[in-house]
Coordinates of C-alpha atoms in Angstrom, one line a residue:
M1 CA 6.0 -24.1 -60.6
A2 CA 7.4 -27.5 -61.7
T3 CA 11.0 -27.7 -62.8
A4 CA 12.5 -29.4 -65.9
I5 CA 13.9 -32.2 -63.8
E6 CA 10.6 -33.4 -62.4
A7 CA 9.7 -37.0 -63.2
L8 CA 7.0 -38.2 -65.5
S9 CA 4.7 -39.8 -62.9
S10 CA 1.2 -39.7 -64.4
K11 CA 0.1 -42.9 -66.0
E12 CA -3.1 -41.1 -67.1
S13 CA -0.9 -38.7 -69.1
V14 CA 0.8 -41.5 -70.9
L15 CA -2.5 -43.1 -71.8
K16 CA -3.7 -39.8 -73.2
A17 CA -0.5 -39.6 -75.3
I18 CA -1.1 -43.1 -76.6
E19 CA -4.6 -42.1 -77.7
E20 CA -3.4 -39.1 -79.6
Y21 CA -0.6 -41.2 -81.2
K22 CA -3.2 -43.7 -82.4
K23 CA -5.4 -41.0 -83.8
L24 CA -2.6 -39.1 -85.7
G25 CA -0.4 -42.0 -86.7
R26 CA 3.3 -42.3 -85.8
E27 CA 4.8 -40.0 -88.4
E28 CA 2.3 -37.1 -87.9
F29 CA 2.5 -37.5 -84.1
L30 CA 6.3 -37.2 -84.1
K31 CA 6.3 -34.4 -86.6
Q32 CA 3.8 -32.3 -84.6
H33 CA 5.8 -32.7 -81.4
K34 CA 9.2 -32.3 -83.1
I35 CA 10.4 -35.7 -81.9
K36 CA 13.1 -37.8 -83.6
R37 CA 12.1 -41.4 -83.7
F38 CA 13.9 -43.8 -81.4
K39 CA 14.4 -47.3 -82.7
K40 CA 16.3 -49.3 -80.0
Y41 CA 13.3 -49.6 -77.7
T42 CA 9.6 -49.4 -78.3
L43 CA 6.6 -49.1 -75.9
L44 CA 4.2 -52.0 -76.0
Y45 CA 0.6 -51.4 -75.0
N46 CA -2.4 -53.6 -75.8
G47 CA -0.4 -55.4 -78.5
E48 CA 0.6 -52.2 -80.3
K49 CA 4.0 -50.5 -80.5
Y50 CA 4.7 -46.8 -79.8
D51 CA 7.7 -44.5 -80.0
I52 CA 9.2 -44.0 -76.5
R53 CA 10.4 -40.5 -77.1
G54 CA 7.1 -39.3 -78.6
I55 CA 4.9 -40.8 -75.9
A56 CA 7.1 -39.7 -73.0
A57 CA 7.4 -36.1 -74.5
K58 CA 3.6 -35.7 -75.0
A59 CA 2.8 -37.3 -71.6
Y60 CA 5.4 -35.0 -69.8
S61 CA 3.8 -31.9 -71.4
E62 CA 0.4 -33.1 -70.5
Q63 CA 1.4 -33.6 -66.8
H64 CA 3.7 -30.6 -66.3
G65 CA 2.4 -28.1 -68.9
Y66 CA 5.8 -27.6 -70.6
P67 CA 8.0 -29.7 -72.9
F68 CA 10.3 -32.5 -71.9
K69 CA 13.7 -30.8 -72.1
G70 CA 16.3 -32.7 -74.1
I71 CA 14.0 -35.6 -75.1
N72 CA 15.8 -36.0 -78.4
A73 CA 19.2 -36.3 -76.7
D74 CA 20.6 -39.6 -75.3
S75 CA 20.2 -38.4 -71.7
G76 CA 16.6 -37.4 -72.2
T77 CA 15.8 -40.7 -73.9
E78 CA 17.3 -42.6 -70.9
K79 CA 15.1 -40.6 -68.5
A80 CA 12.1 -41.3 -70.7
I81 CA 12.8 -45.1 -70.6
Q82 CA 13.2 -45.1 -66.9
Y83 CA 10.0 -43.0 -66.3
L84 CA 8.0 -45.4 -68.4
K85 CA 9.4 -48.5 -66.7
D86 CA 8.7 -47.0 -63.3
L87 CA 5.1 -46.5 -64.3
G88 CA 4.8 -50.2 -65.2
F89 CA 4.7 -50.0 -69.0
E90 CA 6.3 -52.8 -71.0
L91 CA 9.3 -51.9 -73.2
A92 CA 10.6 -54.1 -76.0
E93 CA 14.2 -53.9 -77.1
T94 CA 14.9 -54.1 -80.9
P95 CA 17.2 -57.1 -81.5
H96 CA 20.7 -56.4 -82.5
P97 CA 21.1 -57.0 -86.3
F98 CA 23.2 -60.1 -85.7
D99 CA 20.5 -61.7 -83.6
Y100 CA 17.8 -60.7 -86.1
L101 CA 19.5 -61.5 -89.5
T102 CA 19.8 -65.0 -90.9
E103 CA 22.6 -65.6 -93.4
G104 CA 21.1 -66.3 -96.9
K105 CA 17.7 -64.9 -96.1
L106 CA 16.0 -62.1 -98.1
Y107 CA 14.9 -58.9 -96.4
T108 CA 13.3 -55.7 -97.8
R109 CA 15.1 -52.4 -97.3
K110 CA 11.9 -51.0 -95.9
A111 CA 11.8 -53.7 -93.1
L112 CA 15.5 -52.9 -92.3
I113 CA 14.8 -49.2 -92.2
E114 CA 11.8 -49.7 -89.9
L115 CA 14.0 -51.6 -87.4
Y116 CA 17.4 -49.8 -87.7
G117 CA 17.2 -46.8 -90.0
G118 CA 18.8 -46.1 -93.4
Q119 CA 17.9 -45.0 -96.9
L120 CA 16.0 -46.8 -99.6
Q121 CA 18.7 -46.1 -102.2
G122 CA 21.9 -45.7 -100.1
G123 CA 24.7 -48.2 -100.5
I124 CA 26.2 -47.7 -97.0
W125 CA 24.0 -47.3 -93.9
T126 CA 25.3 -46.3 -90.5
P127 CA 22.4 -46.8 -87.9
R128 CA 22.9 -44.4 -85.1
E129 CA 21.6 -46.6 -82.3
F130 CA 23.5 -49.8 -83.2
P131 CA 27.3 -50.4 -83.6
V132 CA 26.9 -51.7 -87.1
I133 CA 27.4 -50.7 -90.8
F134 CA 25.0 -52.1 -93.4
I135 CA 26.6 -52.2 -96.9
F136 CA 24.7 -53.2 -100.1
T137 CA 26.1 -54.7 -103.3
G138 CA 24.6 -55.5 -106.7
E139 CA 24.7 -55.2 -110.4
S140 CA 22.8 -51.9 -110.4
G141 CA 25.9 -50.3 -108.9
E142 CA 27.9 -50.8 -112.1
T143 CA 26.0 -47.8 -113.5
Y144 CA 27.9 -45.6 -111.0
G145 CA 31.2 -47.4 -111.4
Y146 CA 30.6 -49.9 -108.7
K147 CA 31.8 -53.5 -109.5
D148 CA 32.0 -55.7 -106.5
G149 CA 32.8 -59.4 -106.0
W150 CA 35.0 -62.1 -104.6
T151 CA 38.7 -62.0 -105.5
A152 CA 41.1 -64.8 -106.2
E153 CA 42.8 -64.0 -102.9
G154 CA 39.7 -64.9 -100.9
S155 CA 38.5 -61.4 -100.1
F156 CA 35.4 -59.5 -101.1
S157 CA 36.1 -56.3 -103.1
Y158 CA 33.6 -53.6 -102.3
T159 CA 33.5 -50.3 -104.0
G160 CA 32.9 -47.2 -101.9
E161 CA 30.2 -44.6 -102.3
G162 CA 30.1 -41.4 -104.3
Q163 CA 28.4 -41.1 -107.7
K164 CA 30.2 -38.0 -109.0
G165 CA 33.8 -36.9 -108.8
P166 CA 36.6 -38.7 -106.9
M167 CA 35.6 -40.8 -104.0
E168 CA 36.8 -39.6 -100.6
F169 CA 37.1 -41.0 -97.1
I170 CA 34.0 -39.2 -95.8
R171 CA 30.6 -40.4 -94.5
G172 CA 30.1 -44.1 -95.4
N173 CA 33.6 -44.6 -96.8
K174 CA 35.2 -43.3 -93.7
S175 CA 32.9 -45.5 -91.5
I176 CA 34.0 -48.7 -93.4
R177 CA 37.7 -47.8 -93.2
D178 CA 37.5 -47.0 -89.5
H179 CA 35.0 -49.6 -88.4
K180 CA 37.4 -51.6 -86.2
K181 CA 38.7 -48.5 -84.4
D182 CA 35.1 -47.4 -83.9
G183 CA 34.0 -50.8 -82.6
K184 CA 31.5 -51.4 -85.4
D185 CA 30.7 -54.6 -87.4
I186 CA 30.0 -54.7 -91.1
F187 CA 27.0 -56.5 -92.5
L188 CA 26.9 -57.2 -96.2
F189 CA 23.7 -57.5 -98.3
E190 CA 23.3 -58.3 -102.0
D191 CA 20.5 -57.1 -104.2
N192 CA 18.5 -60.1 -105.4
K193 CA 17.8 -60.3 -109.1
K194 CA 14.8 -62.7 -109.1
E195 CA 12.9 -61.7 -105.9
K196 CA 12.3 -58.4 -104.3
G197 CA 14.7 -57.7 -101.4
V198 CA 18.3 -57.9 -100.4
R199 CA 20.0 -61.2 -99.3
Y200 CA 22.1 -61.1 -96.2
L201 CA 25.6 -62.5 -96.9
G202 CA 27.1 -62.3 -93.4
M203 CA 29.4 -60.3 -91.2
F204 CA 32.7 -58.9 -92.7
E205 CA 35.7 -56.8 -91.7
C206 CA 37.7 -54.3 -93.7
D207 CA 41.3 -55.1 -93.7
S208 CA 42.6 -52.7 -96.3
W209 CA 41.6 -50.5 -99.3
D210 CA 42.9 -49.5 -102.7
H211 CA 42.4 -46.6 -105.2
I212 CA 41.1 -47.5 -108.6
Q213 CA 40.1 -45.7 -111.8
C214 CA 36.4 -46.0 -112.6
L215 CA 33.6 -44.0 -114.3
D216 CA 31.1 -41.9 -112.4
F217 CA 27.4 -41.6 -113.3
E218 CA 28.2 -39.0 -115.9
N219 CA 30.7 -41.4 -117.6
N220 CA 33.7 -39.3 -116.4
M221 CA 36.8 -41.1 -115.3
R222 CA 37.6 -40.6 -111.7
Q223 CA 39.4 -42.0 -108.7
G224 CA 37.5 -44.6 -106.8
I225 CA 38.0 -46.6 -103.6
T226 CA 37.7 -50.4 -103.2
F227 CA 37.6 -52.0 -99.8
N228 CA 39.2 -55.4 -99.1
L229 CA 36.7 -57.3 -96.9
F230 CA 37.0 -60.7 -95.2
K231 CA 34.1 -62.7 -93.9
V232 CA 34.2 -63.2 -90.1
S233 CA 32.3 -65.2 -87.6
S234 CA 31.2 -64.7 -84.0
L235 CA 30.6 -67.1 -81.1
H236 CA 26.9 -66.3 -81.7
A237 CA 27.1 -68.5 -84.7
V238 CA 30.0 -71.0 -84.4
E239 CA 31.9 -72.8 -81.8
E240 CA 35.4 -71.4 -81.4
D241 CA 37.9 -74.3 -82.1
A242 CA 40.9 -72.4 -80.8
E243 CA 43.1 -75.3 -82.0
T244 CA 46.3 -73.6 -83.4
D245 CA 49.9 -74.5 -83.9
E246 CA 51.6 -73.2 -80.8
A247 CA 55.2 -74.4 -81.5
D248 CA 56.4 -70.8 -82.0
T249 CA 54.5 -69.7 -78.8
Q250 CA 56.6 -72.1 -76.8
T251 CA 59.9 -70.7 -78.0
E252 CA 59.2 -67.0 -78.3
T253 CA 59.0 -64.7 -75.3
L254 CA 55.9 -62.7 -74.4
E255 CA 57.6 -59.5 -75.5
Q256 CA 58.4 -61.0 -78.9
L257 CA 54.9 -62.3 -79.4
R258 CA 53.5 -58.9 -78.4
K259 CA 55.7 -57.1 -80.9
K260 CA 54.4 -59.4 -83.7
A261 CA 50.8 -58.9 -82.5
L262 CA 51.1 -55.1 -82.5
Q263 CA 52.5 -55.2 -86.0
S264 CA 49.9 -57.6 -87.3
S265 CA 47.0 -55.6 -85.6
K266 CA 47.8 -52.5 -87.7
Q267 CA 45.3 -52.1 -90.5
S268 CA 47.4 -52.4 -93.6
G269 CA 45.8 -49.2 -95.0
Q270 CA 46.2 -49.1 -98.8
R271 CA 46.1 -52.6 -100.2
Q272 CA 49.3 -54.5 -100.7
Q273 CA 50.0 -57.4 -103.1
S274 CA 50.3 -59.7 -100.0
D275 CA 46.7 -58.9 -98.9
S276 CA 45.0 -62.3 -99.1
K277 CA 43.0 -64.5 -96.9
K278 CA 46.1 -66.4 -96.0
S279 CA 48.0 -63.3 -94.9
W280 CA 44.9 -62.0 -93.1
F281 CA 44.6 -65.2 -91.2
K282 CA 48.3 -65.2 -90.3
R283 CA 48.0 -61.7 -88.8
S284 CA 45.0 -62.8 -86.9
E285 CA 46.9 -65.8 -85.5
D286 CA 49.8 -63.5 -84.3
V287 CA 47.3 -61.6 -82.2
K288 CA 45.7 -64.8 -81.0
K289 CA 49.0 -66.4 -79.9
Y290 CA 50.0 -63.3 -78.0
V291 CA 46.8 -63.0 -76.0
L292 CA 46.8 -66.7 -75.1
K293 CA 50.4 -66.4 -73.9
R294 CA 49.6 -63.2 -72.0
A295 CA 46.7 -65.0 -70.2
N296 CA 49.1 -67.8 -69.1
G297 CA 46.2 -70.3 -68.7
I298 CA 44.0 -67.9 -66.6
C299 CA 40.8 -66.5 -68.0
E300 CA 41.2 -62.8 -68.3
A301 CA 37.5 -62.2 -67.6
C302 CA 36.9 -64.3 -64.4
D303 CA 40.5 -64.8 -63.3
Q304 CA 40.0 -68.6 -63.0
P305 CA 42.2 -71.3 -64.5
A306 CA 41.2 -72.6 -68.0
P307 CA 38.6 -75.3 -67.6
F308 CA 40.6 -78.0 -69.4
K309 CA 43.6 -78.6 -71.5
K310 CA 43.7 -79.2 -75.3
R311 CA 45.1 -82.2 -77.0
N312 CA 48.5 -80.5 -77.2
G313 CA 48.5 -79.9 -73.5
E314 CA 47.9 -76.1 -73.7
P315 CA 45.1 -74.6 -71.5
Y316 CA 41.9 -74.0 -73.4
L317 CA 41.0 -70.3 -73.7
E318 CA 39.2 -68.5 -76.5
P319 CA 40.1 -65.1 -78.1
H320 CA 37.3 -62.5 -77.7
H321 CA 37.2 -59.1 -79.4
T322 CA 35.8 -56.7 -76.8
K323 CA 34.9 -53.8 -79.2
R324 CA 32.9 -55.8 -81.8
L325 CA 31.0 -59.0 -82.3
A326 CA 33.5 -60.6 -84.7
D327 CA 35.8 -63.0 -82.9
E328 CA 38.1 -63.3 -85.9
G329 CA 40.6 -61.0 -87.6
P330 CA 43.6 -59.0 -86.5
D331 CA 42.9 -56.4 -83.8
H332 CA 44.9 -54.4 -81.3
P333 CA 45.7 -56.8 -78.4
Q334 CA 44.3 -54.3 -75.9
W335 CA 40.9 -55.1 -77.4
V336 CA 41.3 -58.9 -77.5
G337 CA 41.0 -61.1 -74.4
A338 CA 41.8 -64.7 -73.8
I339 CA 38.8 -66.1 -71.9
C340 CA 37.1 -69.3 -70.8
P341 CA 34.2 -70.7 -72.8
T342 CA 31.7 -69.9 -70.0
C343 CA 32.7 -66.2 -69.9
H344 CA 32.7 -66.1 -73.7
R345 CA 29.1 -67.3 -73.8
R346 CA 28.2 -65.1 -71.0
I347 CA 29.5 -62.0 -72.7
H348 CA 27.8 -62.8 -76.0
S349 CA 24.5 -64.2 -74.6
G350 CA 24.2 -63.4 -70.9
V351 CA 21.9 -60.9 -69.3
D352 CA 24.9 -59.2 -67.8
G353 CA 27.2 -59.7 -70.8
K354 CA 27.7 -56.0 -71.5
E355 CA 28.9 -55.4 -67.9
V356 CA 31.3 -58.4 -68.0
N357 CA 32.7 -57.2 -71.3
K358 CA 33.2 -53.7 -69.9
Q359 CA 35.1 -55.0 -67.0
L360 CA 37.2 -57.2 -69.3
M361 CA 38.1 -54.1 -71.3
V362 CA 39.4 -52.4 -68.1
T363 CA 41.4 -55.5 -67.2
L364 CA 43.0 -55.6 -70.7
E365 CA 43.8 -51.9 -70.6
L366 CA 45.6 -52.3 -67.3
K367 CA 47.5 -55.3 -68.5
E368 CA 48.7 -53.6 -71.6
A369 CA 49.6 -50.5 -69.7
D370 CA 52.0 -52.6 -67.6
F371 CA 54.2 -53.2 -70.6
W372 CA 54.9 -49.5 -70.8
T373 CA 55.9 -49.3 -67.2
A374 CA 57.8 -52.6 -66.8
P375 CA 61.6 -52.6 -66.8
P376 CA 63.2 -53.0 -70.3
V377 CA 63.9 -56.6 -71.3
D378 CA 67.5 -57.4 -72.4
D379 CA 66.5 -59.3 -75.6
P380 CA 68.5 -58.8 -78.8
A381 CA 65.6 -60.0 -80.9
L382 CA 63.5 -57.0 -79.9

């Protein structure tokens, strides 16, 4: 008798599964076989798309006479992908939202759900298969006490979710608050008044939050949450200038700069009066100055000297956030590397970018660990 670890090796079984899929339609096919749809990859055959889990599960059962154990788990899905590749079938990867979305363009919620998952009415989406958070703003939210918009300080004030009773840091609200720690990027959409759809406003990061008093959908006063968001960019979209005032960097020790970077990297939590774009940028600069000093002119990804010097004579390296796409904003220095432009492009756009980024994360972890084992520095400023 065959065992559960036997491979899917019958191309004919896959073709039979495809025929049944076409006959029943995707939703009914997945329902009958108790399969959760997988969105990150799809099977392409004769110009049509098919769910990888569903096809692999049905084909496996057809070949072996019993179910594909664990097909809905990550490990089972990985096996299904490899089996289909080994059989010569073409698989298409769903583009990362940053590569798919164009700032200022309208999208329908249905199209976004089809690609990434979500809810037609939900204000905060957390797609399981992509390290992103989709958030939606619009006038309709005012019915539930949601009033969002740009502030005089240069941030975007976004109201959390929860239609009745006090808002809590659970589900979507928790995901926004913890997005940097979790390595997720925030993508903001605005409901369009004149045309059907939502307009993509760009990538943002949550720097702090505040409690407010607002009405719920039953017109009862309750405690709400507003998030202080700043728009950020990635090397995907813009060239990193990396021109910064390094006068302080020249006079301060590495340990002093690290102390500033660690303090600035801490999410400020509940919103302070000083939370503005200027202070956010200053905290980001503290981290940037430290990682550039730490690198000492050597790319932390390829271990080669910076390719050239800037006008002020400093080696040219670019800050890179290893846990998320955004290359701006304060972050723990363990997750920010100073790397050469080639490695930066390679990580963001290269075929082996993920592997290079993982190795950089290991390098940075070891570097930061050295600070805890190094002899104490006799410096009265620390």
